[in-house]
C-alpha angles and dihedrals in degrees: 000000000000119000122259113259095028109172119243125204105259102178134199094299089062093061091046094049092048086061089049090051087061102036101019089223132080133152087211089079086081087074093049130071114291111293130192125182093185102077118140131167134175123240126217094271094048097262112146114228121202125212149138133241141206117203122187118230112259117236097192132036113270093012115163130199136208114249138219123198117206120201120197127253121242110290092014132091142206097305094060094098101040094121095049092039091056090048093051090046091053086054092056106272131127104228122199116186120185141176112246113238113289094025131096114335095338118113129236131046129295104272102187097237099311127153091278089063090054089049088054089054090050090050088053089056089049089053092050091051093049099042111027139049091253125165098231091201093061112051124136136179131213142172147147123251107331092017090050092055093048090048091054091049088048096055088053095050110024112069093193091067109092100187143348140209116215118195119187090346131147136247099194120021091197092056089049099050101025104029111185087343092306117125114230097235103180100038092039090053091047092051093046093048094045089050088075090068081075131026108282124197105249087236089074094065091039091051093050091049090049091053091052092047095040093240129144091359097158091052093048092049091049090054092046090051088062088057096046115101092200087072090062099053092116091058091050092046091050088062096035085225115184115243130189120199132190119181137161130236097226097042100130091182099055104016114200095242098088092044089052088051092048092046091052091054096050114097100186130078110309144160131195128193117189113195141180115263144060130278110333091338094118092049100039099084090057090052086063093048097258120138106281134173096212097049091045087057092047089055091049091046094054092041089057099043102033103030101028093235110167093220097149094245095126092050090062121092107279096224125056126178125191106217107230117251093007137085089237124117117189128197137209133196090225143341124277087037127207088219092063117089133190124243118198129206124186120214116238120199124264090215108152095335107153090218089064090232137108121218140254110212133177089221125067119273116256099177123099118216140123117229119203137203133180129222123221103082135052124237132218088266106099145146085231136324091232107041116231094002094066091045091048091053094040096099089062101022108040118209103249136174137172100255094211089060095065106117113259089204100053099024146023135217128209112193135185127225121260109298113237090201131025126259122222104207116205120171140001122346112213133197130201108189136171114227140170113206121199093213134039088249125060140145131207125190115194122201125193115211138191103216120202128207091273092057094253112142121210114204112246099175142317144203139195132218129184138197123209106170108025122147107250111243094013117123115230136172116240122202116199143162130226119213113281117260148170111220137152115221109201125229110263093036128103134226121229139175121207120198127196138148104250143050125168092232093067140057117244119234094222141007092211114105116253142166132229121206123202108206111198127184142130089277095045108052117181108204136198114196125189133184115231144161129223 
């Protein structure tokens, strides 16, 4: 397997187009494949879409070329991919980049990856057929973030697309914006605010407000389902269309869980790279022409599927995972993988334990006690004190806390004994926990820590879950996921989960004070399960 960050020959055109990306003009384009920044085409509903195109110079009469269509990320427009587009063009591709409706010079309103956006992609293919020497049997689409989602929807609905590359995209939009019934406050606000760089449909702001206020939830979820590629897996499988994914462990906008689910359901050719970093951070250097593992793979992917280059890419393991805070990359032949096992810990009550902690045991709990926490104040347990910034820096500045300092009033810790051998976590940690809320509304945020011999916990991953219509005083069992991860816990360390009722990333369901009880007994086992490899 090639190393992450392998350099790729960029060539003179790369340097020239980097200048164009900044100034949008450069006489050096005369030395590059034909370039036009005046492309327009009309979508099915009459909306005019603006774009640009690179066309290689033909060396023989009637020569045709494979094509790649780039779709902009949220808050960007058609010039986002100029550096990569010029590189692909120098390698023999026609490259059409366009601004999705509502962005840049394109008409219409931002539609959040609805059928009209797929119609725009289809209109782009029509334009290529009518205006360029395109090989209609070899057309692909790619994008980061918003462009990734539209590309995935395109491969499900546009039969002329042969393959797509999705970078920092989503599987389920509901799981992104309303994870386990918890509104994504920070990322939702960022998306909504950045939408005003373009021309957003007023329904976007209304929908975000409704999520925060818990209004019209069924209608919002139904609309988001339309924009969720995971709901079109059967259409992709019917074509056995090849799909490339790249996603990042600490992407708190599009967490990798739904992409892992989508990947597992696809039956055609597929590849998934899971990297360190937040939203688009692993892919961004390659966008600027710097050496980049993901973009190298995208080039190899399109070379194989659109040009028929036998470059060995499809003989490599189809799943790679960068292990967080290491230089290690692990591979799997598929996902779920038969080499991945499940380790189970049972929560034991804190009760009157002088350490202030409950336990995580590999045997079932036999003690009966009900632990209690209060809402109203945060604890030291957090996904990051400064949202987005702390997650961005997390690969080099881990998020660490002294576990014993987590408030016993507003939070609770369950900790394992010292591990005699290390655990290599790979996948999605899950928690089934019995709780008794005092109000219909409640929120729990669960943090998984790697605790060293000094009692310092390093955040591995986390996940929120919210209640909106619980019966006060009634005990229920919650099932929740934490964000997927790849992490090596060293021998001599401990595992711990901390639970509280607030994290700055997420909206709270109520400002009224409430309590949450955690009843534990032999008949009410609360269970933490984690995927690992030997």
